[in-house]
Short mmCIF file of C-alpha atoms (C1' of nucleotides) in Angstrom, two decimals:
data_model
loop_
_atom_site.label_atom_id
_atom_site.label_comp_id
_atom_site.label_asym_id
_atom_site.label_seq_id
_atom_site.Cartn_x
_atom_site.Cartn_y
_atom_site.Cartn_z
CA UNK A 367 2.63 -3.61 -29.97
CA UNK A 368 -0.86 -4.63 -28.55
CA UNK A 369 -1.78 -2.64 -25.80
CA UNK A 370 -1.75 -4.75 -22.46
CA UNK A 371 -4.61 -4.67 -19.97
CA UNK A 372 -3.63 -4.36 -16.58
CA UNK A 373 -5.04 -7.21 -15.02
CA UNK A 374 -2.76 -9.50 -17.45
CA UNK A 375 0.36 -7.14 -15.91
CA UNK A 376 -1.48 -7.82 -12.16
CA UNK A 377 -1.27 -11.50 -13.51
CA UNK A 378 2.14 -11.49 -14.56
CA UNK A 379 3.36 -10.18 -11.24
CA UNK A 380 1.92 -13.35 -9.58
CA UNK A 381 3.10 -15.69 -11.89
CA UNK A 382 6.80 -14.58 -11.21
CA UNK A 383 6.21 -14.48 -7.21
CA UNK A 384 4.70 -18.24 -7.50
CA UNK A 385 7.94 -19.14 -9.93
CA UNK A 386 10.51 -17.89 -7.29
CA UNK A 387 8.62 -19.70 -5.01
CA UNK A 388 9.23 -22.80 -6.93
CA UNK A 389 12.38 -22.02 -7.69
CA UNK A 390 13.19 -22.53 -4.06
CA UNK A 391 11.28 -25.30 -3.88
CA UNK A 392 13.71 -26.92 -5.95
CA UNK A 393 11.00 -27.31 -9.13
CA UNK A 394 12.57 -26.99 -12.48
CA UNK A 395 9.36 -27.04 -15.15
CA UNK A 396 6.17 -25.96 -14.59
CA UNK A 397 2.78 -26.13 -16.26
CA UNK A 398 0.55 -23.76 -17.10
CA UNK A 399 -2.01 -25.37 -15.01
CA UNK A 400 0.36 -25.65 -12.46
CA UNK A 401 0.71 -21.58 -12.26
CA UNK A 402 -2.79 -21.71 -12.70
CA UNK A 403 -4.20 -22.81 -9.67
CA UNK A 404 -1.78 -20.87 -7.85
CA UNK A 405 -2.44 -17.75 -9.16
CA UNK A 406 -6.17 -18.42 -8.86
CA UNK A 407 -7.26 -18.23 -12.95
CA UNK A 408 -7.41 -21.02 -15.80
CA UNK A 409 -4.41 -22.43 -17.73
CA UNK A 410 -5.83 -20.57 -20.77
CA UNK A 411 -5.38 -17.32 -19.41
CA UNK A 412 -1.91 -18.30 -18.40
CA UNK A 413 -1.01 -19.28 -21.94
CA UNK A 414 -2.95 -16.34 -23.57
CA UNK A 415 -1.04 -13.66 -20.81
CA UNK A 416 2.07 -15.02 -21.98
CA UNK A 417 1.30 -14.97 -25.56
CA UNK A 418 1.72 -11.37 -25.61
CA UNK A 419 5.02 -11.32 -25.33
CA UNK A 420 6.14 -14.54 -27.44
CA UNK A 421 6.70 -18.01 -26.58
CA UNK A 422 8.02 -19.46 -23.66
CA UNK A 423 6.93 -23.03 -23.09
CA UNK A 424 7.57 -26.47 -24.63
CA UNK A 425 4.32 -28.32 -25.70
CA UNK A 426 3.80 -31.61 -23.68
CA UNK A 427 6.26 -30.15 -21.09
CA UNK A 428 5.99 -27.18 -20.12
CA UNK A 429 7.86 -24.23 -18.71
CA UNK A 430 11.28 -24.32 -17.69
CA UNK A 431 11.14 -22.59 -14.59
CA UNK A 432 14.43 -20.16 -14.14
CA UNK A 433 13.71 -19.50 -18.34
CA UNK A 434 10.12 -18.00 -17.61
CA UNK A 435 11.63 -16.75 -14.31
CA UNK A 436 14.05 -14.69 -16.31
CA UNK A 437 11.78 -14.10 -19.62
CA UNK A 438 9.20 -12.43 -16.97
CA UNK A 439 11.34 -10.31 -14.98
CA UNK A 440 12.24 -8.74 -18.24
CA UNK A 441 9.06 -8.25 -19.73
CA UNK A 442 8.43 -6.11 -16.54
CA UNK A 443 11.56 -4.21 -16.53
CA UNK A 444 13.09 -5.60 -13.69
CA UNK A 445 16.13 -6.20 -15.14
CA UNK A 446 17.27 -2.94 -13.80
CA UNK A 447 17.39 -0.98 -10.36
CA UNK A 448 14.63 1.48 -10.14
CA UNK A 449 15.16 4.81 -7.98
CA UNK A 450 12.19 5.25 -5.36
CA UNK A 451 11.15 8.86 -3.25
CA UNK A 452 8.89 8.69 -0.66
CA UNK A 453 6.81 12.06 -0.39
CA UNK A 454 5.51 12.37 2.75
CA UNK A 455 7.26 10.87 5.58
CA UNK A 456 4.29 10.64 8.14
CA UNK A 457 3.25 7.00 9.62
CA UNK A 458 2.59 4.93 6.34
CA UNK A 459 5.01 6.93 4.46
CA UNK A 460 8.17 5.63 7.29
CA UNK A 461 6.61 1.84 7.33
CA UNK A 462 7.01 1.70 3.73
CA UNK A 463 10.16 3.02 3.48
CA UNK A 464 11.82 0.05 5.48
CA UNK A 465 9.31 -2.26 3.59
CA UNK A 466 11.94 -5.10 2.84
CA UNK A 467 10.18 -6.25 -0.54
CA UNK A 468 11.12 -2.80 -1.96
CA UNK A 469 14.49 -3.58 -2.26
CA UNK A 470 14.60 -7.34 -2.74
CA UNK A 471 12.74 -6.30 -5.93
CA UNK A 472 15.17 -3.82 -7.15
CA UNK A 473 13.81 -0.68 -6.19
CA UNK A 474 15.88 1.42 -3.74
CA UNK A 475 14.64 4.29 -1.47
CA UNK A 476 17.07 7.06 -2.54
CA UNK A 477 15.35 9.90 -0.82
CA UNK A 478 11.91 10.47 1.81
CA UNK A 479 10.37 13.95 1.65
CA UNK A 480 7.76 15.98 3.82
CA UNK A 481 6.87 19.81 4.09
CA UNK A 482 6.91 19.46 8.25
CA UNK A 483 9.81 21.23 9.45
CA UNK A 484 9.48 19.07 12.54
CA UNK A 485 10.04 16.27 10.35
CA UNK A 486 12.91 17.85 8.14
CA UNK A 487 16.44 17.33 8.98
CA UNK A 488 15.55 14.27 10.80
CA UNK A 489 17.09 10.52 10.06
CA UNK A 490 14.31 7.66 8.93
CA UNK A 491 15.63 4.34 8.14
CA UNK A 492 15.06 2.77 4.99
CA UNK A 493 16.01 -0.78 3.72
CA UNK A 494 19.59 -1.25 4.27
CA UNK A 495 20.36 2.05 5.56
CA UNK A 496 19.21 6.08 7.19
CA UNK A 497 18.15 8.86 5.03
CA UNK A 498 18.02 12.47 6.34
CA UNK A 499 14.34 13.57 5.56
CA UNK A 500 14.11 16.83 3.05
CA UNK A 501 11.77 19.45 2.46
CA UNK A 502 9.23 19.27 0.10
CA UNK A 503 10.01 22.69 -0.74
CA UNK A 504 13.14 20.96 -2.41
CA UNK A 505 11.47 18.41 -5.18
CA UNK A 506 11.55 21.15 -7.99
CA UNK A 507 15.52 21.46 -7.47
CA UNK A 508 16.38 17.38 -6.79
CA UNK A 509 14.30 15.69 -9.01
CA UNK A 510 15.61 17.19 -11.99
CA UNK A 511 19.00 16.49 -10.90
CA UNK A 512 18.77 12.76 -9.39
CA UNK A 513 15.73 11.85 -12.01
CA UNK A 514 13.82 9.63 -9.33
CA UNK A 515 12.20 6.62 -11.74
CA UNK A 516 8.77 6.47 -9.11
CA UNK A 517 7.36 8.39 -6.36
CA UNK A 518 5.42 6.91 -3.79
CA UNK A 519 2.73 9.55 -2.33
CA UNK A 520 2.17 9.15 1.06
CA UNK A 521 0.63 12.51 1.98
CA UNK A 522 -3.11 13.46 2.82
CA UNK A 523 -5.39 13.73 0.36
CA UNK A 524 -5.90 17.56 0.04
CA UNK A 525 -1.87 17.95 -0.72
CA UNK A 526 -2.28 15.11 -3.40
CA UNK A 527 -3.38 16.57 -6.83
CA UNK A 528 -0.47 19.45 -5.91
CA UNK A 529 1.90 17.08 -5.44
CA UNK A 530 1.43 15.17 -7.87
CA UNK A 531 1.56 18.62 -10.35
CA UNK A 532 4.58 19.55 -8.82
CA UNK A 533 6.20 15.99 -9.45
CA UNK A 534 5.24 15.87 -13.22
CA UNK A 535 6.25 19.06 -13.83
CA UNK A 536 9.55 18.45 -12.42
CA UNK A 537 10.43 15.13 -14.25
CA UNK A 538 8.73 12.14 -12.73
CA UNK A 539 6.83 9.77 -15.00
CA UNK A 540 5.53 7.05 -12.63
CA UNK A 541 3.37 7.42 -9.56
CA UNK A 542 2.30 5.15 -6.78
CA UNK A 543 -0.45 7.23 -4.88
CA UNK A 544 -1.66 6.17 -1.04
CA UNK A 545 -3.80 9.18 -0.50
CA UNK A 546 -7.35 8.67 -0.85
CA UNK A 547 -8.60 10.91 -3.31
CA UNK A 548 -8.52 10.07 -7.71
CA UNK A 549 -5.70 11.91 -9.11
CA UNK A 550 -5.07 13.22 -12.25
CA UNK A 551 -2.24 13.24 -14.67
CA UNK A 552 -1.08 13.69 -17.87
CA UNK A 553 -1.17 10.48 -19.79
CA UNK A 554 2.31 9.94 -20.73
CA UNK A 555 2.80 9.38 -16.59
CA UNK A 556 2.24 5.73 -15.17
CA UNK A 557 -0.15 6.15 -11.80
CA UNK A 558 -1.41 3.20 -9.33
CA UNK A 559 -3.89 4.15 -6.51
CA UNK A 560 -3.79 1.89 -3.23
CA UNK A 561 -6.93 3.48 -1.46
CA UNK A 562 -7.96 1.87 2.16
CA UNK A 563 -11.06 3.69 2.29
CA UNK A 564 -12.07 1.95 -1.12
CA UNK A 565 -10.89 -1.17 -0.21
CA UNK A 566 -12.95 -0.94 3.42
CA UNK A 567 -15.74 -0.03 1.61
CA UNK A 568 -15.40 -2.96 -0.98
CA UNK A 569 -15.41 -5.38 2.04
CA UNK A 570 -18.11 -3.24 3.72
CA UNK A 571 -20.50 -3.80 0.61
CA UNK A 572 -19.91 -7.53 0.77
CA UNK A 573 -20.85 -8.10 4.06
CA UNK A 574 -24.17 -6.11 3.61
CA UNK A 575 -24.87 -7.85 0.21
CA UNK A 576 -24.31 -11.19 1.66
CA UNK A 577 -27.35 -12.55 -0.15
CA UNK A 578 -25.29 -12.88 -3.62
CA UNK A 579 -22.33 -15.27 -3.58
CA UNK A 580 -20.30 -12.27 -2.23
CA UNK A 581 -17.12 -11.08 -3.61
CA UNK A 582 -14.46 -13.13 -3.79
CA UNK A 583 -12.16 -12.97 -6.90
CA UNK A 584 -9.93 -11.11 -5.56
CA UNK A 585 -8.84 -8.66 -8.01
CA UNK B 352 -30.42 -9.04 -7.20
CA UNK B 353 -27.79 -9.54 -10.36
CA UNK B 354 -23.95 -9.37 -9.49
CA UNK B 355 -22.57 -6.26 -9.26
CA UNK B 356 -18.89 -5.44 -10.53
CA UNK B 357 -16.06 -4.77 -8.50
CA UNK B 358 -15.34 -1.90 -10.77
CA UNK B 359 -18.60 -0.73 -10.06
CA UNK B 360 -18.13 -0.61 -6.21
CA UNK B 361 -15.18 1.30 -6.78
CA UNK B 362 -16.61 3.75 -8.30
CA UNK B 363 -19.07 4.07 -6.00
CA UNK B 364 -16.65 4.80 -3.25
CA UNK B 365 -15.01 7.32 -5.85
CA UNK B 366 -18.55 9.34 -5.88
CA UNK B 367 -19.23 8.78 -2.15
CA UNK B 368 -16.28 10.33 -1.48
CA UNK B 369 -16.75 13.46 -4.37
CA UNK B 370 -20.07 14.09 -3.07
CA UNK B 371 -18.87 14.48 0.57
CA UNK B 372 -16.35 17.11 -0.57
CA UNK B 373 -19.29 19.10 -2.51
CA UNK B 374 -21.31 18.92 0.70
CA UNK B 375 -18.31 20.54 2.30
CA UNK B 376 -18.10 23.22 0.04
CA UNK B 377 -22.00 23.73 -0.44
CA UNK B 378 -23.13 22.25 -3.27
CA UNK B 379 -26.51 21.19 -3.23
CA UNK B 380 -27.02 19.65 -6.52
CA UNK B 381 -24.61 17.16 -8.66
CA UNK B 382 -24.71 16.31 -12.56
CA UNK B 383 -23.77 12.78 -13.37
CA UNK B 384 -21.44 14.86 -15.94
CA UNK B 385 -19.67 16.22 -12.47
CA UNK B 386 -19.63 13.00 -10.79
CA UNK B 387 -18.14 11.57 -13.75
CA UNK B 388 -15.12 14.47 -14.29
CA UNK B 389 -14.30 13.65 -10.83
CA UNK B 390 -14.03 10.60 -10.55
CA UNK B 391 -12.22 9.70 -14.17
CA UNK B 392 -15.15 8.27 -15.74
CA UNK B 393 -18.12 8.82 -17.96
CA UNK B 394 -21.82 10.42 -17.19
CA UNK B 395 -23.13 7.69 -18.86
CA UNK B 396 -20.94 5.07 -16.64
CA UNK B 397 -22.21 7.24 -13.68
CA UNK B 398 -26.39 6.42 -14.35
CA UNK B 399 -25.71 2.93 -15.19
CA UNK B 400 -23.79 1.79 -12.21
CA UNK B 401 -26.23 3.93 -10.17
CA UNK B 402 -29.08 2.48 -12.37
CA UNK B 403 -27.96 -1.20 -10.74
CA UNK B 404 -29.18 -0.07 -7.13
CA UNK B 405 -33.02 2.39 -8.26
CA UNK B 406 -33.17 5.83 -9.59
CA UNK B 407 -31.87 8.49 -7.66
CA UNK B 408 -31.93 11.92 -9.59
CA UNK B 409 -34.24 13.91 -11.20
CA UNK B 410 -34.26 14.05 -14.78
CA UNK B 411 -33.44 17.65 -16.08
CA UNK B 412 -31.86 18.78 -12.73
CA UNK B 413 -29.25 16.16 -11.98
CA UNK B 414 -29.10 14.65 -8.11
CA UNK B 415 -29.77 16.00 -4.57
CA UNK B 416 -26.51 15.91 -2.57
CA UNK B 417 -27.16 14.67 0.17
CA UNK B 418 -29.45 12.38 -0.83
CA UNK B 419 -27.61 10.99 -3.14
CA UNK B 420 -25.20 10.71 -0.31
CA UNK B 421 -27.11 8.65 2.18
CA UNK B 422 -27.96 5.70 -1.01
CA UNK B 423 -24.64 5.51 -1.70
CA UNK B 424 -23.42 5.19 2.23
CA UNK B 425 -26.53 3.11 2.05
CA UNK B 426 -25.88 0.90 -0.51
CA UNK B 427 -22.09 0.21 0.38
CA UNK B 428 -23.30 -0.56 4.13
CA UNK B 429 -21.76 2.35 5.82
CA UNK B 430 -25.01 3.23 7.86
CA UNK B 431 -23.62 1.20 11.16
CA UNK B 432 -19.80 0.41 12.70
CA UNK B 433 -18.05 -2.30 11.34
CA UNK B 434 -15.43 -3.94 14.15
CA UNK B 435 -11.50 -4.64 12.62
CA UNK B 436 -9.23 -6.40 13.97
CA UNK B 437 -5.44 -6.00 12.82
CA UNK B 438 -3.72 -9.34 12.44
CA UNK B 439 0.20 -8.47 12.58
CA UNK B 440 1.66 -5.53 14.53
CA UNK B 441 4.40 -5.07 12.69
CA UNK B 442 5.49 -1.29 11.08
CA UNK B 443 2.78 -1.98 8.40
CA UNK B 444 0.27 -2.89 11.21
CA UNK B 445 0.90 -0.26 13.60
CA UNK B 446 0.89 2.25 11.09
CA UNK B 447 -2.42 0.98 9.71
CA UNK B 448 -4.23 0.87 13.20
CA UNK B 449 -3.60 5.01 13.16
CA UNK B 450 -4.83 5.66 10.09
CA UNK B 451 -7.80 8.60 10.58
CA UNK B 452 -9.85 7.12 7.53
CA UNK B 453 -10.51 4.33 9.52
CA UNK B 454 -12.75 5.45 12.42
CA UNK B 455 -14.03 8.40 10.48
CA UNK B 456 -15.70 5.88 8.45
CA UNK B 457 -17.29 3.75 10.65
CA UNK B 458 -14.28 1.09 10.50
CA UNK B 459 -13.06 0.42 14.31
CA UNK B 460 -10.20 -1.08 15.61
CA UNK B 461 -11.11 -3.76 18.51
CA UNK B 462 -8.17 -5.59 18.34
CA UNK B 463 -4.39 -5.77 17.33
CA UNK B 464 -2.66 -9.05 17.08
CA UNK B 465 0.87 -10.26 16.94
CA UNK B 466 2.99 -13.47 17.56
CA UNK B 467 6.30 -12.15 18.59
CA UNK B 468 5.90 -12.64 22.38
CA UNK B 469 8.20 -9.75 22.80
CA UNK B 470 5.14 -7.63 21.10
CA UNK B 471 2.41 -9.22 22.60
CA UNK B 472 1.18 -7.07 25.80
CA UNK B 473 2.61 -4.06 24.53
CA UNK B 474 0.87 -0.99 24.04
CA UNK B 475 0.05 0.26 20.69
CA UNK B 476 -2.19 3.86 19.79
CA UNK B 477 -5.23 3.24 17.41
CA UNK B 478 -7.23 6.22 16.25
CA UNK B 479 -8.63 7.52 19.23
CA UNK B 480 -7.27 5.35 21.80
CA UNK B 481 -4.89 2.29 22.89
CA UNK B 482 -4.94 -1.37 22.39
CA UNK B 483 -2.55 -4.25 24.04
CA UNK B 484 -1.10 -6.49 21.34
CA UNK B 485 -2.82 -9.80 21.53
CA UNK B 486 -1.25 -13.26 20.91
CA UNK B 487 -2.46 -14.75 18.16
CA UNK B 488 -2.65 -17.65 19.71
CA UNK B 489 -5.66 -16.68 20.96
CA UNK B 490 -7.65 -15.93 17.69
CA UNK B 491 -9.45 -19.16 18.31
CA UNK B 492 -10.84 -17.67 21.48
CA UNK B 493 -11.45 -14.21 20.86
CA UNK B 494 -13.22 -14.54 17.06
CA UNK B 495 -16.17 -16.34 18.09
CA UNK B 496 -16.60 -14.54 21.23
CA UNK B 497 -15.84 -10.77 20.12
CA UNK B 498 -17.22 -11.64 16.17
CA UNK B 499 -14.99 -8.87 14.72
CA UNK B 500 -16.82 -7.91 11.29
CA UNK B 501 -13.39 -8.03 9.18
CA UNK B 502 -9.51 -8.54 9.83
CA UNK B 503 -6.86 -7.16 7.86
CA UNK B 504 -4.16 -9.28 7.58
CA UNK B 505 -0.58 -7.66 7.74
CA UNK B 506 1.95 -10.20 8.30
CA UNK B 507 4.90 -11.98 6.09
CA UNK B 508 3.86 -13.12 3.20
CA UNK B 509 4.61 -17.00 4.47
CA UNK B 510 2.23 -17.07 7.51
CA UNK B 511 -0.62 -15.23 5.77
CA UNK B 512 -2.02 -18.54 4.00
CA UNK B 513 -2.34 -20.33 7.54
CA UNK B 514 -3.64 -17.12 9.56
CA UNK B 515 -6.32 -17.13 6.65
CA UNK B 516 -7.49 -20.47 7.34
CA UNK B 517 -7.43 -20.18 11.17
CA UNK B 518 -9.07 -16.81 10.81
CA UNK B 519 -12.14 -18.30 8.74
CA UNK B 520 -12.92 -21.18 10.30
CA UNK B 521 -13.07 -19.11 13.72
CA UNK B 522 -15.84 -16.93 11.85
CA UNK B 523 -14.47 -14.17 10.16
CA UNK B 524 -15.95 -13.46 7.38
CA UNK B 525 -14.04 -10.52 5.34
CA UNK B 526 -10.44 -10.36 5.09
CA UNK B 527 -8.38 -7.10 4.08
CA UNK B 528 -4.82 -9.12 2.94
CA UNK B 529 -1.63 -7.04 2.66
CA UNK B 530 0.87 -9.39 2.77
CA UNK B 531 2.31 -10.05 -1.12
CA UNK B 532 0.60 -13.71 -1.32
CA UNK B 533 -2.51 -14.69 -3.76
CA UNK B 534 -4.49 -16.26 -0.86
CA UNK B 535 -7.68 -18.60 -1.00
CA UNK B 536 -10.89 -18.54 0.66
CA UNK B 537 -14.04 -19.88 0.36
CA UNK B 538 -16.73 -18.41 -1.47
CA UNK B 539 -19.07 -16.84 1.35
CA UNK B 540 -15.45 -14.84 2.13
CA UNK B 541 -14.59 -11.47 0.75
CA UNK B 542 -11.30 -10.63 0.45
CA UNK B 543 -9.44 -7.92 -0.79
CA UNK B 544 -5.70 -7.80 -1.37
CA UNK B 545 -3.28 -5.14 -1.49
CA UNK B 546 -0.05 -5.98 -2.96
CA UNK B 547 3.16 -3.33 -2.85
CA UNK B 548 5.31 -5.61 -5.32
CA UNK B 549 2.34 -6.00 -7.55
CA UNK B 550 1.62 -1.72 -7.66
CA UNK B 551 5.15 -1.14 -8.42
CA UNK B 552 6.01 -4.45 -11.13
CA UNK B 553 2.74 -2.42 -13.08
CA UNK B 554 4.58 1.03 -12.64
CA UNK B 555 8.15 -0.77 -13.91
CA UNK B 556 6.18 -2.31 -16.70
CA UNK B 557 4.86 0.67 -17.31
CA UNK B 558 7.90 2.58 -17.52
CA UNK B 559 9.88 0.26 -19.46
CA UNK B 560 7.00 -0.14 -22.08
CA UNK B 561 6.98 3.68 -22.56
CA UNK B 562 6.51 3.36 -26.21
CA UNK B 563 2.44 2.23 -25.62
CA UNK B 564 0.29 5.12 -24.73
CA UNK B 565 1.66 3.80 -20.94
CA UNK B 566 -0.69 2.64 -18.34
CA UNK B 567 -3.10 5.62 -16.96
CA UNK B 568 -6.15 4.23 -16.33
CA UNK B 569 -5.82 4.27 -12.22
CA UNK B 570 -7.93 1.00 -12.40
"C1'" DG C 927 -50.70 25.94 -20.20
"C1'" DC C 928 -47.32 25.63 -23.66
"C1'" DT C 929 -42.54 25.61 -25.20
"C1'" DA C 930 -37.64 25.31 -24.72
"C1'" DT C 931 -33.99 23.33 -22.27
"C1'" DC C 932 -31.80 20.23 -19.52
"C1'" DT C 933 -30.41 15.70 -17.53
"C1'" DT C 934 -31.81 11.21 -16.16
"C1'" DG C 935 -32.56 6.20 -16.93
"C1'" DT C 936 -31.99 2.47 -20.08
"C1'" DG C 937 -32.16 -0.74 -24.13
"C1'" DA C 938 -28.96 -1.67 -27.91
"C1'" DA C 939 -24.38 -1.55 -29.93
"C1'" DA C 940 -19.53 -1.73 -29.43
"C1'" DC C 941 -15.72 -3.14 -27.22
"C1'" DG C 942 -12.60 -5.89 -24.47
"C1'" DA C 943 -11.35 -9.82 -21.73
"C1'" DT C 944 -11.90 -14.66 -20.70
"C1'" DT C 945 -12.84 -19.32 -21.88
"C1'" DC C 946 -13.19 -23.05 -25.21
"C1'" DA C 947 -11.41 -26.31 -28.13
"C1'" DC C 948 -8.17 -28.26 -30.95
"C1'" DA C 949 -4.09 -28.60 -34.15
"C1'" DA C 950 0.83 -28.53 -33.54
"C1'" DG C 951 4.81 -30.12 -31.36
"C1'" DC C 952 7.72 -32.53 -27.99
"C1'" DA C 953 9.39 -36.62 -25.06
"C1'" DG C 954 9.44 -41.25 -23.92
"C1'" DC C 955 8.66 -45.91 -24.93
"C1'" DT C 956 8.63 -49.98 -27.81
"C1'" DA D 49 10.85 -44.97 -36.80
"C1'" DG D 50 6.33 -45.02 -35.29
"C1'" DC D 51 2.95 -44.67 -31.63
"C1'" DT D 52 1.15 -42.70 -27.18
"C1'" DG D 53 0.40 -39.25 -23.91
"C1'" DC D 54 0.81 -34.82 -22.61
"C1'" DT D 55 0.91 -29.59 -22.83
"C1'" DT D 56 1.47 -25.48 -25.47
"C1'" DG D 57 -0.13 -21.69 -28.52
"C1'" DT D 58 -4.01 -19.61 -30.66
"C1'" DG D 59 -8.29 -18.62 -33.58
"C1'" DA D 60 -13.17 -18.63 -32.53
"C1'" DA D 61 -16.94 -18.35 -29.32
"C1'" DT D 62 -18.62 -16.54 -25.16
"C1'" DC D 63 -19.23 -13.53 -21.57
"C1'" DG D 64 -19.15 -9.15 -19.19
"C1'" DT D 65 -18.48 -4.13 -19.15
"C1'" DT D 66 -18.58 0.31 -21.20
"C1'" DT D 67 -20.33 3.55 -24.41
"C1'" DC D 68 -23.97 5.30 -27.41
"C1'" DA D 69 -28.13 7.36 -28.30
"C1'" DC D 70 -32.55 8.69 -27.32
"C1'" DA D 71 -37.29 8.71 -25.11
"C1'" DA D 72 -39.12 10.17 -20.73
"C1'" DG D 73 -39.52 13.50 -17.12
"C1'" DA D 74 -38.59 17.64 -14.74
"C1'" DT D 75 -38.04 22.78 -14.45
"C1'" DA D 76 -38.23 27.56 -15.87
"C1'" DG D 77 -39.79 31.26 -18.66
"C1'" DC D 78 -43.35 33.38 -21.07
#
DNA sequence: GCTATCTTGTGAAACGATTCACAAGCAGCT
DNA sequence: AGCTGCTTGTGAATCGTTTCACAAGATAGC
């Protein structure tokens, strides 16, 4: 199979959030214009993300809505519950755990860690529920037996890269990194990077560049 | 001046930030080779997005520093404050309006808003300080008096669209989204969007399409 | 001052993603 | 059944970004 860039995945993603929405809505078939303008590209690159994966649409129709609804949740494997740890149970690290869209979308919290014995021992909620925070000291001996699917990193940046080590080494292959440094990893592991500073700075460099039409396609 | 890429800002922020850990640690004088090990890139990728902004090294030697440190704070318009307000004081919010990286670089929280009038007057802790939650009813008001430089938008997905709207036509001009919605602005507005369900739908696809050399590339 | 060595800055080439444009197919109407 | 109007799926063209490759400077040693 063709390797897929990551801005058509980015796309897909907001092609299925626009379809639930029209699912509610009570819409039944969609166009690819229609997704389109919601998503903020052209029809073409609707029809050419979709392509990818095969054919979904009826020509002079359309899509049918709860058919590309399901066809796209499976194409990004989320047909399936996915098991989440949170490393680093500090401010962002808590708000994210009881982040409601985590488990609406099938992935479920199943344990929050942080190296603070302050912080170990102690109950954080998450979505639906309390977990007892646990040491970091602990990832080498529970990942390998509860084979978390994604961590989310939530620690400062100078613990990062030996985190992340730590985490490969014992098992996980998928990362989702808020600490503000570039990480490496092997390249058999999945990583995102959701940097504030970088973003700041994006906006930042916007506002001083005002002269050009400014950034505004946003991502 | 021609565009310049969003990838290319980003990278800039990736070196800004490489070069103010070699300044901690002494280093006088960078490579482009360096700059580009760091930061998951190529030496040549390095000169050319530099290239867009002058010529800041010295052929044979590499660049100064901290000189190369003040263009790049220079170029991405970190030489003065920038005022934030925080639109949403829920968990995300609050959390946000702590974060360190903020104030350390030049970003400062001026205001917090909410519209749960159990939250408004309430006390919340920024980085270095307190703030009373605001109604945002009063966003109307405050904007054109207090001109806050950019607002970063952390409320349910359903009310960002509207809050959007109200905030530009009251005057604010960059927009840091974080509520899972593609939103629209005009053209003169930058906005940037972070988007939890998106990060983790690319890290499921990912995973699921483990077969593919799997998505490394951390943008 | 000359030579050897190093690294920048930058056109040109290669690559990848987006847009264009149109044939193919489907539904509805007569 | 044939015609009309509409929208998909996709090769080809375009556009933008990254990589290549090398001349132009700069330093250090002799």
């Amino acid at each position: 199979m063709k390797r897929i860039a990551d801005s058509t995945v980015r796309r897909l993603s907001a092609y299925l959030r626009f379809l639930e929405e029209s699912a509610r809505r009570g819409v039944t078939t969609i166009s690819s214009d229609d997704l389109a303008k919601r998503g903020g590209t052209t029809s073409a690159q609707v029809r050419k993300d979709l392509s990818f994966f095969g054919s979904f649409g009826k020509r002079g129709l359309g899509y049918a809505v709860d058919e590309l609804t399901a066809s796209l949740r499976d194409i990004l494997g989320l047909g399936r519950q996915w098991s989440v740890i949170i490393v680093g149970a500090g401010k962002i690290g808590t708000a994210l755990a009881q982040y409601e869209g985590f488990k609406r979308r099938g992935f479920l919290v199943s344990a929050v860690y942080d190296r603070d014995p302050q912080k170990v021992g102690q109950t954080v909620s998450v979505t639906g529920g309390q977990l007892t925070v646990r040491d970091i000291a602990q990832i080498e001996r529970d990942v390998p037996r509860d084979k978390p699917d994604i961590a989310v990193l939530t620690v400062p940046g100078e613990d990062a890269q030996g985190l992340v080590d730590r985490l490969v080494r014992a098992g996980v292959r998928a990362i989702l990194n808020f600490a503000p440094v570039q990480l490496r990893v092997p390249n058999d592991v999945a990583l995102r990077s959701v940097n504030m500073a970088m973003e700041l700075e994006g906006l930042s460099f916007a506002l001083s560049n005002r002269s050009g039409s400014g950034l505004t396609g946003d991502r």
